[in-house]
PDB file of C-alpha atoms in Angstrom:
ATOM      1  CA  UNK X   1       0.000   0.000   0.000  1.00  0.00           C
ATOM      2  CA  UNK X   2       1.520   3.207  -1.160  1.00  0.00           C
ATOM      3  CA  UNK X   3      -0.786   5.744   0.894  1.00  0.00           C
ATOM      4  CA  UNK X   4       0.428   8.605  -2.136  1.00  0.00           C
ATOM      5  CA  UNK X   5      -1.491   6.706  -4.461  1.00  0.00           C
ATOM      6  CA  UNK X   6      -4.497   6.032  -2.101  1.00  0.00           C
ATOM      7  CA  UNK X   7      -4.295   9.897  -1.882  1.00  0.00           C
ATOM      8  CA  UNK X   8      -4.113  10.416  -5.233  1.00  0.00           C
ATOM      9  CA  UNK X   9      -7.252   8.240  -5.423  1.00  0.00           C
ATOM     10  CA  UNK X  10      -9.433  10.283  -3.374  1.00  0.00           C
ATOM     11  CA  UNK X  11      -8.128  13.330  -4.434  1.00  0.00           C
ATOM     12  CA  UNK X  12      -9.227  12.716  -7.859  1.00  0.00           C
ATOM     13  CA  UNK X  13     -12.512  11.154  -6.666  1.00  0.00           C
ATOM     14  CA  UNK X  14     -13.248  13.997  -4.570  1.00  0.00           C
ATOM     15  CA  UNK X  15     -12.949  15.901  -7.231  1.00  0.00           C
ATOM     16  CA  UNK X  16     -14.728  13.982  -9.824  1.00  0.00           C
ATOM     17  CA  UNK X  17     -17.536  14.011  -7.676  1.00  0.00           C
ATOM     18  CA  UNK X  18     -17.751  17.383  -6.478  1.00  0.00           C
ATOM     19  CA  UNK X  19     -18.018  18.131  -9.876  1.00  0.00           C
ATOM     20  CA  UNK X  20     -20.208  15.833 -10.668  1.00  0.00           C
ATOM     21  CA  UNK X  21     -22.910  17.089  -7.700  1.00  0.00           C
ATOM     22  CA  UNK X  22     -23.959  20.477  -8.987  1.00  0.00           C
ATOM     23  CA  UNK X  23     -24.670  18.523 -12.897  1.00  0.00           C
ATOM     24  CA  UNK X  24     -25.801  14.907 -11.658  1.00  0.00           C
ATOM     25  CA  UNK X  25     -26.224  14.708  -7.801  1.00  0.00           C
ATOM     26  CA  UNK X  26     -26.993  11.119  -7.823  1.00  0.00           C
ATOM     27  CA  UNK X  27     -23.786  10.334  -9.778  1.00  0.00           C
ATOM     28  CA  UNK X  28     -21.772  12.205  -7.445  1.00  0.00           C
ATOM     29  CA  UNK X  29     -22.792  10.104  -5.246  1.00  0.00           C
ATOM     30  CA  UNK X  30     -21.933   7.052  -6.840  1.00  0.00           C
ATOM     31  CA  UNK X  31     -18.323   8.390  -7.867  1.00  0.00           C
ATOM     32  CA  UNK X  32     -17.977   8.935  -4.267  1.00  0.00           C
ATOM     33  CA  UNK X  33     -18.872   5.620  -3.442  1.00  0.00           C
ATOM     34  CA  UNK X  34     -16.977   3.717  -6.047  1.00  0.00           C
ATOM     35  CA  UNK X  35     -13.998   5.773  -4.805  1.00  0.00           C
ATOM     36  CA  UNK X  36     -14.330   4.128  -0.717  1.00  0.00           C
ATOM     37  CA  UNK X  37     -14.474   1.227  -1.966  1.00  0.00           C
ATOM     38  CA  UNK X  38     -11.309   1.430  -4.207  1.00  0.00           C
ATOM     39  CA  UNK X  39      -9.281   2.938  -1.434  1.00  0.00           C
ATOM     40  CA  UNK X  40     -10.098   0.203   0.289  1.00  0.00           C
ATOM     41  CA  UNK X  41      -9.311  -2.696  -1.677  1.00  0.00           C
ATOM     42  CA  UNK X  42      -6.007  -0.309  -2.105  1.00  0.00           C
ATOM     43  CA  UNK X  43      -5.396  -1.476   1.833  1.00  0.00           C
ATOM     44  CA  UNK X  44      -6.373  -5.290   1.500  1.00  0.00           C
ATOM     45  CA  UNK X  45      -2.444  -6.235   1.150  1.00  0.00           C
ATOM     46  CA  UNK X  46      -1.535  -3.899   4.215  1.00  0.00           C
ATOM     47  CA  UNK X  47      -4.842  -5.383   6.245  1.00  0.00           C
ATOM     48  CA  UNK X  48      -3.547  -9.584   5.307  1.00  0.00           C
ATOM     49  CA  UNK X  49      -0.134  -8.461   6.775  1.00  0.00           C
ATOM     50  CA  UNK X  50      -1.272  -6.872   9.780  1.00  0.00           C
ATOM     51  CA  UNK X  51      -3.274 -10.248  10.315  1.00  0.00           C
ATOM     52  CA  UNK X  52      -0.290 -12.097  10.142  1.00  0.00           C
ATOM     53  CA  UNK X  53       1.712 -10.104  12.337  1.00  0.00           C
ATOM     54  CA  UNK X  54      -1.205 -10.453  14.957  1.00  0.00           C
ATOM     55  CA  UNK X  55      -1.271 -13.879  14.758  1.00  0.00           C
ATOM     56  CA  UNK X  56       2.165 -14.521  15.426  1.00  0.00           C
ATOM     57  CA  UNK X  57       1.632 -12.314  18.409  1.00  0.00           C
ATOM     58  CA  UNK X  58      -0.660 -14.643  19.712  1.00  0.00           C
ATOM     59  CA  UNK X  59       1.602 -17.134  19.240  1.00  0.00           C
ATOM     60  CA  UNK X  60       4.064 -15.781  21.023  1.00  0.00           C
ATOM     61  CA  UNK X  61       2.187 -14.688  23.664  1.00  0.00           C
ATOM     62  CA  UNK X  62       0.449 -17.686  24.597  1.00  0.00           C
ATOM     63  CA  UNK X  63      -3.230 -16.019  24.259  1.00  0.00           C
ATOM     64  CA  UNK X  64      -6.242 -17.827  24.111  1.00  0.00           C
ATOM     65  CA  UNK X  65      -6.426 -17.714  20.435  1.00  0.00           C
ATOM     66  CA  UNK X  66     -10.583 -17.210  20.364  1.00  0.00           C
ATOM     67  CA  UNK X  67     -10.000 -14.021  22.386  1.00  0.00           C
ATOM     68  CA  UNK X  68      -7.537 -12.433  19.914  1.00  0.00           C
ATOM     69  CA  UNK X  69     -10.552 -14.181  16.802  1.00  0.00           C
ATOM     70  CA  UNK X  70     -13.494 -11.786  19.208  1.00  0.00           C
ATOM     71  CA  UNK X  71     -10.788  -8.440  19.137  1.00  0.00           C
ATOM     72  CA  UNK X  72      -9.873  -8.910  15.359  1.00  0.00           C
ATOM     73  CA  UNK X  73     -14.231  -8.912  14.630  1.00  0.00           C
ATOM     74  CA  UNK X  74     -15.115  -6.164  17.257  1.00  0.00           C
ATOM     75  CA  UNK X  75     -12.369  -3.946  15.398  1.00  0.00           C
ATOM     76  CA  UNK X  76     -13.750  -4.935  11.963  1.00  0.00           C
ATOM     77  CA  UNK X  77     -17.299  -4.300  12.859  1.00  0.00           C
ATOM     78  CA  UNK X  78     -16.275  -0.611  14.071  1.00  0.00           C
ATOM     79  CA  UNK X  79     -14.479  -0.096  10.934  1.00  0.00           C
ATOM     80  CA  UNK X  80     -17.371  -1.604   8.734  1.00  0.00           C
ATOM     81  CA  UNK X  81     -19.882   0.114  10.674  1.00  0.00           C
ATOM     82  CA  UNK X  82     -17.890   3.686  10.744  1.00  0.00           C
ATOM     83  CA  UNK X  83     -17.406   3.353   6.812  1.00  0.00           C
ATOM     84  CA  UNK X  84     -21.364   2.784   6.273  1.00  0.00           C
ATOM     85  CA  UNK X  85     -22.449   5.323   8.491  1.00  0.00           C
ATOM     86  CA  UNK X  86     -19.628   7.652   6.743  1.00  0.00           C
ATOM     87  CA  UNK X  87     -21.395   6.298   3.207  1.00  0.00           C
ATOM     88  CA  UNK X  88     -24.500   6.889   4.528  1.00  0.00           C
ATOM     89  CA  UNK X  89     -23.898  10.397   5.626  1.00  0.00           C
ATOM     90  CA  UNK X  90     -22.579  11.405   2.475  1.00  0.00           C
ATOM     91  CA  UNK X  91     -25.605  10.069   0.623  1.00  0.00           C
ATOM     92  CA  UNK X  92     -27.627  12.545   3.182  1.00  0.00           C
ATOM     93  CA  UNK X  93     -28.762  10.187   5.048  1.00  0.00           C
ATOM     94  CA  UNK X  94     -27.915  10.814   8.828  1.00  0.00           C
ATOM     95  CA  UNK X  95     -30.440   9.367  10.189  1.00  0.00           C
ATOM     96  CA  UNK X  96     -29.977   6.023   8.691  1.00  0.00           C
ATOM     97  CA  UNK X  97     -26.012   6.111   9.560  1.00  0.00           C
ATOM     98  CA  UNK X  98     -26.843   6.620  13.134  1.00  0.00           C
ATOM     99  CA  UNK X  99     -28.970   3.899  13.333  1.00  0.00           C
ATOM    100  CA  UNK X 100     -25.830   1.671  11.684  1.00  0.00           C
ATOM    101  CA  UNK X 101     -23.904   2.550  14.218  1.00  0.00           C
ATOM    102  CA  UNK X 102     -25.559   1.980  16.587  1.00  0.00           C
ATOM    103  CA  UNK X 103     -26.470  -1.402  15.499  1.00  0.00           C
ATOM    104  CA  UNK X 104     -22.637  -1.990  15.078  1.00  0.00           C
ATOM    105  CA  UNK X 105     -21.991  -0.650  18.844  1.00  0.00           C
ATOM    106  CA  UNK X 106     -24.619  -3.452  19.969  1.00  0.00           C
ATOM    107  CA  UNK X 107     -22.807  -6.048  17.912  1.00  0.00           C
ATOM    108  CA  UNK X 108     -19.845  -5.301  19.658  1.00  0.00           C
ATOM    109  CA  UNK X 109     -20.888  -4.892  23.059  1.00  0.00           C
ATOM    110  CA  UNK X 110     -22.048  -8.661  22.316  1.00  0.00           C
ATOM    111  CA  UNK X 111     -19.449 -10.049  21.193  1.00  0.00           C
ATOM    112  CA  UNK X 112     -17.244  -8.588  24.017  1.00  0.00           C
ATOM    113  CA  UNK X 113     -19.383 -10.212  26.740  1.00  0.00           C
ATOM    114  CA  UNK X 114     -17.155 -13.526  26.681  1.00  0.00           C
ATOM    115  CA  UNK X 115     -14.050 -11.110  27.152  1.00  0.00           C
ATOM    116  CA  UNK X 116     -15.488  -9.260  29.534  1.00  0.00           C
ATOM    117  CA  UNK X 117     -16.932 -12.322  31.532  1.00  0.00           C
ATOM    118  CA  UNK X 118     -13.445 -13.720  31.642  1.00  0.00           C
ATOM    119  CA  UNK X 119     -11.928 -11.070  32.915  1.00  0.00           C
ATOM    120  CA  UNK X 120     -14.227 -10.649  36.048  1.00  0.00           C
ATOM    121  CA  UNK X 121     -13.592 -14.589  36.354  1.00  0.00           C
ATOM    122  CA  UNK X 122     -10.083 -13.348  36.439  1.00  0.00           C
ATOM    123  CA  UNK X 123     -10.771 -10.458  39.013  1.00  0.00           C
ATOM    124  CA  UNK X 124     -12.986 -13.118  41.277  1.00  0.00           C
ATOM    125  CA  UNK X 125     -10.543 -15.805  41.451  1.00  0.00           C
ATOM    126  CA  UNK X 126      -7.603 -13.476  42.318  1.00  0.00           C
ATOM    127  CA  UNK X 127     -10.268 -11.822  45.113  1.00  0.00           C
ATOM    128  CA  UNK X 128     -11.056 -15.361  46.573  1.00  0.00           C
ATOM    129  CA  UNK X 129      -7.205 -16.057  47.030  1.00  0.00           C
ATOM    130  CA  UNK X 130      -6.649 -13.337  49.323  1.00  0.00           C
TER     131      UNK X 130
END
């Protein structure tokens, strides 16, 4: 990944599309789209190495290897759920973005409950030995 060229990208999509909005609104829209979407398949090599890396940091570490599985989804439901409410905002639709993200805050406070329910096992057993 070559973050010039994924500014380059936007730049010209920008652009492109705030051209586009004062001719073809809906287009604009589309451009602006399209050009999310590229910038992010831009980062798919960068996001498979960063995978990597964190699973040889479980490895190492000796971490429960579903934990480090719940972290890697909660992070990639925020980032899903950002982008679409981002999408959605630039479409005009606020309302509807909110309501993603919120939906994609309750998906993570559920899958977080093992995590957090192992940590207060944690907390209860180092309580009881004292």
């Amino acid at each position: 990944m070559d973050i010039f060229q994924i500014i380059a990208v936007a730049l010209v999509g920008a652009l492109l599309s705030i051209t586009l909005k004062s001719y073809r609104p809906e287009l604009a829209a589309i451009v602006g789209i399209a050009t999310g979407i590229l910038v992010i398949f831009m980062t798919v090599d960068s996001i498979a190495a960063l995978f990597s890396a964190f699973e040889e940091i479980v490895e190492k570490s000796g971490i429960d290897a579903r934990y480090f599985k719940l972290v890697v989804k909660i992070i990639g439901i925020a980032y899903i759920s950002q982008f679409a409410g981002e999408l959605l905002k630039d479409c005009g639709e606020g309302a509807i973005a909110l309501k993603v993200e919120f939906a994609g805050k309750l998906c993570i406070m559920l899958l977080a409950l093992p995590i957090i329910s192992g940590f207060l096992d944690i907390v209860i057993k180092t309580l009881a030995d004292f």
